[in-house]
Short mmCIF file of N, CA and C and ligand atoms in Angstrom, two decimals:
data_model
loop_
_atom_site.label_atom_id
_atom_site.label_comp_id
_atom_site.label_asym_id
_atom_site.label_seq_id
_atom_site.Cartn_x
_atom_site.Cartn_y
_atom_site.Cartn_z
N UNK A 20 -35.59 31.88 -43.75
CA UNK A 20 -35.52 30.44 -44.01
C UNK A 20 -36.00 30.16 -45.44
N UNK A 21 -35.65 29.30 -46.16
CA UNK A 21 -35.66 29.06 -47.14
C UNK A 21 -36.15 27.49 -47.21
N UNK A 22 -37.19 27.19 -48.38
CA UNK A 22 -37.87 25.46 -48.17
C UNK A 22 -37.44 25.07 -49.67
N UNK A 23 -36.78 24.27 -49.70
CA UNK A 23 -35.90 23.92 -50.91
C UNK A 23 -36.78 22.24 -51.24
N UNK A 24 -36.95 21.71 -52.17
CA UNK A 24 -37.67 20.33 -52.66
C UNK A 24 -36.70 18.98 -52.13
N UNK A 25 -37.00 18.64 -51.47
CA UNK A 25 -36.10 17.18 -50.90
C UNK A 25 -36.89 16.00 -52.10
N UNK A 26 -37.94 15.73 -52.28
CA UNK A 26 -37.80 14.61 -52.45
C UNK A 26 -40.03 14.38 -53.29
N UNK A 27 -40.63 13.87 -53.77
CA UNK A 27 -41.71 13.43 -54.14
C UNK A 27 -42.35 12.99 -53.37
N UNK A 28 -43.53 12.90 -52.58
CA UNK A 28 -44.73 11.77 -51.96
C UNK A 28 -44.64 10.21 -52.12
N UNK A 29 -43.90 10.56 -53.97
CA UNK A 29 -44.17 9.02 -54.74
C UNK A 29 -42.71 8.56 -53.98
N UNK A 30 -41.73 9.01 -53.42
CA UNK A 30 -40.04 8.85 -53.54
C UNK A 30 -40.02 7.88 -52.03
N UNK A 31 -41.30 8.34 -51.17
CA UNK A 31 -41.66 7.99 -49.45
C UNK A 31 -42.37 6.95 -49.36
N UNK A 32 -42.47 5.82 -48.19
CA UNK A 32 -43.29 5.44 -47.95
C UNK A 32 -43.24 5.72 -46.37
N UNK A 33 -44.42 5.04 -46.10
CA UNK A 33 -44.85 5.68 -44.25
C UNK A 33 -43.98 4.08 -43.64
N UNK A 34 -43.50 4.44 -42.66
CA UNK A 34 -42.22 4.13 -41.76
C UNK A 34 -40.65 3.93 -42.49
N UNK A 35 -40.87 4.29 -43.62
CA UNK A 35 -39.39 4.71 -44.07
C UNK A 35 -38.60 5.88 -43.83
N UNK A 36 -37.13 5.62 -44.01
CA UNK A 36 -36.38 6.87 -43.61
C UNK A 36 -35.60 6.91 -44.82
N UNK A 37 -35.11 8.01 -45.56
CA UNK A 37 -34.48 8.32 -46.64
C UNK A 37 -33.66 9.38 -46.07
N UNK A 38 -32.25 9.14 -47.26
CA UNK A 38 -31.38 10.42 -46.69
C UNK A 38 -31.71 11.72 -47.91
N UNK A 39 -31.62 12.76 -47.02
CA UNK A 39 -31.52 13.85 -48.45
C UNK A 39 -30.54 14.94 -48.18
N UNK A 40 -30.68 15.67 -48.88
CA UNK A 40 -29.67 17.03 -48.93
C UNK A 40 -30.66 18.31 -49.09
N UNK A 41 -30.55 19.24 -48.43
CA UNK A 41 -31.47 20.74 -48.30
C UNK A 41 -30.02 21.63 -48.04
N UNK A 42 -29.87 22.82 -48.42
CA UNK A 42 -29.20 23.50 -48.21
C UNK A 42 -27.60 23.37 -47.79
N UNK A 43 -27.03 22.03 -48.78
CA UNK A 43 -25.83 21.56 -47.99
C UNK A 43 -25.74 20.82 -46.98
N UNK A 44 -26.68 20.83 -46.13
CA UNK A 44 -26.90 19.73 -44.73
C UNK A 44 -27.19 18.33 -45.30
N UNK A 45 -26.85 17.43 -44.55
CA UNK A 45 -27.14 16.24 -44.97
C UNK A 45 -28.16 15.92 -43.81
N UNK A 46 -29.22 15.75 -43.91
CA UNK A 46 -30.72 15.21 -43.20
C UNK A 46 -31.02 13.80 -43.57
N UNK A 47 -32.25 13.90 -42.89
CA UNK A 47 -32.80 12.77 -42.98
C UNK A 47 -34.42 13.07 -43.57
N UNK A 48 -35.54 11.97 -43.95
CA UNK A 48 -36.78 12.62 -44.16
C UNK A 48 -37.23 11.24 -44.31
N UNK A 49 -38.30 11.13 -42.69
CA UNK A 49 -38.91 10.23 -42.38
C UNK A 49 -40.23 10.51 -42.74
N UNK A 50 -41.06 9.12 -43.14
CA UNK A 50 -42.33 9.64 -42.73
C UNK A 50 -43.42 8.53 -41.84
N UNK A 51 -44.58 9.10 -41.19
CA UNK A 51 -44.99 8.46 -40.36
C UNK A 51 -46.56 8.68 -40.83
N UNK A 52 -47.06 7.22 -41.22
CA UNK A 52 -48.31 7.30 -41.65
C UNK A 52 -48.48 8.40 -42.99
N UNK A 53 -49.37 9.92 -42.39
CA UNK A 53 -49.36 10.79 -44.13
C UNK A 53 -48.52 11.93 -43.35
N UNK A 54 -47.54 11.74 -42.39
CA UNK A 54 -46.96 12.88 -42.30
C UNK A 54 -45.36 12.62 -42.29
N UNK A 55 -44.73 13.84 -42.14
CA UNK A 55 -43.31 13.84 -43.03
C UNK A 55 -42.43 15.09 -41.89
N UNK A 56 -41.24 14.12 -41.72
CA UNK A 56 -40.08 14.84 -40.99
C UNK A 56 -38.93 14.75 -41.54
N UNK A 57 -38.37 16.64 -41.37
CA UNK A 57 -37.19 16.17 -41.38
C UNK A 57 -36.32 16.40 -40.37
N UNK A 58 -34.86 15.96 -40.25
CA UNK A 58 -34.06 16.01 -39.06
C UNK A 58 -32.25 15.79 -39.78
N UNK A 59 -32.06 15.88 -38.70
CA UNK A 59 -30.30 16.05 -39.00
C UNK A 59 -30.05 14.49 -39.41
N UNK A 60 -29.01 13.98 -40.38
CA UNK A 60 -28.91 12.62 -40.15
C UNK A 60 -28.41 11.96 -39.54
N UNK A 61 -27.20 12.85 -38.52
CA UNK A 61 -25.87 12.20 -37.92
C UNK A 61 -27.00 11.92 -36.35
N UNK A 62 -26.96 11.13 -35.77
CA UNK A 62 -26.70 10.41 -34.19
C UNK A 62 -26.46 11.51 -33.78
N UNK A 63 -26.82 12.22 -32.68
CA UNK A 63 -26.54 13.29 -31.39
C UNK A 63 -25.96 12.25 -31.09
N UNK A 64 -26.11 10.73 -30.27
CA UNK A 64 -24.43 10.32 -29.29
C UNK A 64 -23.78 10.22 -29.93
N UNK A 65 -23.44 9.49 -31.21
CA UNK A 65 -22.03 9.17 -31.49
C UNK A 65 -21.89 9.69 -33.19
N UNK A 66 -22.86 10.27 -33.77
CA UNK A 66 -22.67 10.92 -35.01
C UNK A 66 -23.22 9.87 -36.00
N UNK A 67 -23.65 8.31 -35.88
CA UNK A 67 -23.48 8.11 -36.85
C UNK A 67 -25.19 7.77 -37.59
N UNK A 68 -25.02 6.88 -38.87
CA UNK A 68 -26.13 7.58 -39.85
C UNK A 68 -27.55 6.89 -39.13
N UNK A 69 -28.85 7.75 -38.84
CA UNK A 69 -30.07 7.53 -38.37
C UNK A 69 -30.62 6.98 -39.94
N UNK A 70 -30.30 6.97 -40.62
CA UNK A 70 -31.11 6.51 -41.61
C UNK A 70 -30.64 5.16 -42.04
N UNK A 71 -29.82 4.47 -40.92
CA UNK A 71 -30.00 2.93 -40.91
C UNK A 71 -30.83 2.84 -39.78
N UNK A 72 -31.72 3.62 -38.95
CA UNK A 72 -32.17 3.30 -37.62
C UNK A 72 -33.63 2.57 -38.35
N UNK A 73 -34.76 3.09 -37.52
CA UNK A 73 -36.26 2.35 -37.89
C UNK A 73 -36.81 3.51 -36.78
N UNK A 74 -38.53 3.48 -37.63
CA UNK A 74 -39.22 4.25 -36.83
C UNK A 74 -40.04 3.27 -36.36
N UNK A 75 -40.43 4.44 -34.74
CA UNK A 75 -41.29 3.48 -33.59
C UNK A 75 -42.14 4.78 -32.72
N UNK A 76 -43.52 4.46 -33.69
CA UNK A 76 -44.42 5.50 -33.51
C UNK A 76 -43.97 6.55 -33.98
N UNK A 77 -43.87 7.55 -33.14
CA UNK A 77 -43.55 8.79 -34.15
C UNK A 77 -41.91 9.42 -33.87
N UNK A 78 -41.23 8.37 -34.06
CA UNK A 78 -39.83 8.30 -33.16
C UNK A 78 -38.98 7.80 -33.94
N UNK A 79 -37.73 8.04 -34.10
CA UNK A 79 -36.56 7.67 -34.98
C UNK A 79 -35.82 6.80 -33.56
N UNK A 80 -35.60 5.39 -34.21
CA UNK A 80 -34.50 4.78 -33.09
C UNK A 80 -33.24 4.18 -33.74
N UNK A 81 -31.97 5.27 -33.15
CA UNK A 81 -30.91 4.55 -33.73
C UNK A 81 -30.46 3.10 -33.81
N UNK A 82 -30.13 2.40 -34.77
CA UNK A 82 -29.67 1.03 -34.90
C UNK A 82 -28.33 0.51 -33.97
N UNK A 83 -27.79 1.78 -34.41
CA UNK A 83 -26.74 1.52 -33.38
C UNK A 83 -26.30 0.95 -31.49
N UNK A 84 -27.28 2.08 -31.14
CA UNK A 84 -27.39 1.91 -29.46
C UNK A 84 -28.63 2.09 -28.45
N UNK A 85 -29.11 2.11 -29.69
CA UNK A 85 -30.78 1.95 -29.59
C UNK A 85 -31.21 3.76 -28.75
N UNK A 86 -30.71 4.58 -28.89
CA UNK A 86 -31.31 5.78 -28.60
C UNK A 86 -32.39 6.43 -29.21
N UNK A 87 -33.51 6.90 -28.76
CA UNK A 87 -35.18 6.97 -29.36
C UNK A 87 -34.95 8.48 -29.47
N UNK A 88 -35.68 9.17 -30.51
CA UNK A 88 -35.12 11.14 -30.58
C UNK A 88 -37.17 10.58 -31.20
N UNK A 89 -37.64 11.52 -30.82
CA UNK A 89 -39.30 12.46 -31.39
C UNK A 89 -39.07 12.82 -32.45
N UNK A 90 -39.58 12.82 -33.65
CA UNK A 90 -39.14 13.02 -34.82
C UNK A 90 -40.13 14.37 -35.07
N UNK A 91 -40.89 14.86 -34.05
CA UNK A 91 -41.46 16.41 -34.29
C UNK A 91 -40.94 17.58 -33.25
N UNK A 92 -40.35 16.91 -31.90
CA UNK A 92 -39.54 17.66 -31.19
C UNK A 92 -38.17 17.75 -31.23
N UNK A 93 -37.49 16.28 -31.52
CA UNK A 93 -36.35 16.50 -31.24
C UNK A 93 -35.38 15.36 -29.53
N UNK A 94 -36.78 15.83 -29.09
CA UNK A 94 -36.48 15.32 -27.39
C UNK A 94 -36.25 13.80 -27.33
N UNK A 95 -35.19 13.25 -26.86
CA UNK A 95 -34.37 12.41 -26.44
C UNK A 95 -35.76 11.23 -25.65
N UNK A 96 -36.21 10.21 -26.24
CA UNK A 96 -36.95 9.66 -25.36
C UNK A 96 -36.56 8.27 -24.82
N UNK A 97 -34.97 8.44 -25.36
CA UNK A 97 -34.61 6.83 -24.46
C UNK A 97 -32.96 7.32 -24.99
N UNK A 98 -32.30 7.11 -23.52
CA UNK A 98 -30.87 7.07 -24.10
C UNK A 98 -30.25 5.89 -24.68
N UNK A 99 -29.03 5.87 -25.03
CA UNK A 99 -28.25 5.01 -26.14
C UNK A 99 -28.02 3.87 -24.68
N UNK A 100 -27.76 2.79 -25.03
CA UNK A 100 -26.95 1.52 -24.07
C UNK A 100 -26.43 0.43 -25.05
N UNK A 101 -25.55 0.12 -24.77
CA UNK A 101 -24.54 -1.04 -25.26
C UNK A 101 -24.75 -1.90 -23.78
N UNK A 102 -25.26 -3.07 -24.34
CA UNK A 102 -25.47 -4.50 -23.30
C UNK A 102 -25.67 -3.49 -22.30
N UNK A 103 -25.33 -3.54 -20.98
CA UNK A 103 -25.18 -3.13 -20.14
C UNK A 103 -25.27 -2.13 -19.61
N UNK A 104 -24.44 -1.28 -20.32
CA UNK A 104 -23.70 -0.09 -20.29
C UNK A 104 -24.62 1.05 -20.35
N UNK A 105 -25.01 1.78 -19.84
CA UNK A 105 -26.08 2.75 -19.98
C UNK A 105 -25.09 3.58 -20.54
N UNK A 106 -25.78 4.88 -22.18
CA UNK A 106 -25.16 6.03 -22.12
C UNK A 106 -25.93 7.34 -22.03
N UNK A 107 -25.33 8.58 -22.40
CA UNK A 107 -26.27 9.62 -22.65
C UNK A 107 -26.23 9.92 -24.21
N UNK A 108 -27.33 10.40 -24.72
CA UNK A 108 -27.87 10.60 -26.36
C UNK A 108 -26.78 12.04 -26.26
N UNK A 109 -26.14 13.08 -25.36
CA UNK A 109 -25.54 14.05 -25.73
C UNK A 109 -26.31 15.33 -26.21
N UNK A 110 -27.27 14.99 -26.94
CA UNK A 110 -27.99 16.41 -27.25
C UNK A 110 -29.42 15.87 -27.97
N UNK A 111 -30.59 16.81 -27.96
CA UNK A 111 -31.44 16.01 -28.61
C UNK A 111 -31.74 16.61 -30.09
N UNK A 112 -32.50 15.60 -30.68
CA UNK A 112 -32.20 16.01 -32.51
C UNK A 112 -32.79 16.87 -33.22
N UNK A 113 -31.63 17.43 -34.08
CA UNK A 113 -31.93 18.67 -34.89
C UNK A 113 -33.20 18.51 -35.79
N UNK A 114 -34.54 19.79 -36.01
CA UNK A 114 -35.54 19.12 -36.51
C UNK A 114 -36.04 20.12 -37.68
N UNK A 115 -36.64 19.83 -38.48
CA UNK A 115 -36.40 21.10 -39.68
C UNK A 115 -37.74 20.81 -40.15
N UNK A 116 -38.51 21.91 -40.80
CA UNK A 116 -39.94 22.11 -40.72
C UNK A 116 -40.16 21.39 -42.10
N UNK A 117 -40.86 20.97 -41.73
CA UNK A 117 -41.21 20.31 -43.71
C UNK A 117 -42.55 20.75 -43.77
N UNK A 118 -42.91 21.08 -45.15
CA UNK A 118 -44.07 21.56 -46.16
C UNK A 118 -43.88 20.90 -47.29
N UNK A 119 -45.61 20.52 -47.12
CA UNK A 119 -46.05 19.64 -48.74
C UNK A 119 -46.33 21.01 -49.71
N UNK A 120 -46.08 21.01 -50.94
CA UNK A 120 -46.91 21.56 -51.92
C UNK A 120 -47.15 20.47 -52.86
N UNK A 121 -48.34 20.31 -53.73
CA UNK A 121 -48.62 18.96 -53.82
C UNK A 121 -48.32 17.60 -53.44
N UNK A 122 -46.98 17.23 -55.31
CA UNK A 122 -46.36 15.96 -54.63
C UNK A 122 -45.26 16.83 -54.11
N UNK A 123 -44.44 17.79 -53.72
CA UNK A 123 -43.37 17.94 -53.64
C UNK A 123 -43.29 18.05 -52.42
N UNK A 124 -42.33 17.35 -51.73
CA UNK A 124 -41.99 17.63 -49.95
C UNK A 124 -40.80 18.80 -49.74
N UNK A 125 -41.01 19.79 -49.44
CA UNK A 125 -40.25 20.94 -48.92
C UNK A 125 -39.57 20.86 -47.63
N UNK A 126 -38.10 21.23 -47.52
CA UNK A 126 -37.76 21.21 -46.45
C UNK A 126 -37.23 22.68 -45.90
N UNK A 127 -37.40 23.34 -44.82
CA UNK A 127 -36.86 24.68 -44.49
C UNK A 127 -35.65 24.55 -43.86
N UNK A 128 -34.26 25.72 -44.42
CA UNK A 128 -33.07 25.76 -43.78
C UNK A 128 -32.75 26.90 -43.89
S1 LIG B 14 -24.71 6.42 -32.49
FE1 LIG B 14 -26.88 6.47 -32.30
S2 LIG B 14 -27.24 5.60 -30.37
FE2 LIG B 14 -25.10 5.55 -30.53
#
């Protein structure tokens, strides 16, 4: 695995989500309070971008259909629903190790 520089300390603030790029993947890199995740950016249900979602506690929730993913496991903590409609999240989210070295936030791929 390889930890390539996503992004500055100064670039974050705590409950923001930013998109970045590590190794060709397109991610995401949240942070929560003084700590820092990263994750896939696409939606497990329907693909689309988590980095219009909002964090809630230590949880990424899509904007879209309101599906909740753990932003240190991965694990699915509320599936997607439209009005009514209950769905399933499909898979739970891809999660990628991040390391500080000073200001620089590292991501592993
Ligand atoms: S695309 Fe994210 S919950 Fe549907």
């Amino acid at each position: 695995m390889e930890y390539v520089r996503v992004a500055g300390t100064g670039d974050i603030a705590s409950g923001q989500i930013k998109p970045i790029e590590a190794g060709g993947r397109k991610l995401l890199l949240a942070q929560v309070g003084d700590r820092y995740f990263a994750a896939q950016r696409k939606c497990p249900h329907l693909g689309l971008n988590l980095c219009l979602g909002s964090i809630d506690g230590q949880a990424i929730v899509c904007r879209f259909h309101g599906a909740k993913f753990d932003l240190e496991s991965g694990e699915i903590e509320r599936d997607p629903k439209l009005l009514f409609i209950k769905m399933t999240a499909k898979g739970e989210l891809s999660i990628y190790p991040v390391r500080l070295e000073g200001s620089d936030i590292l991501v592993g791929v």
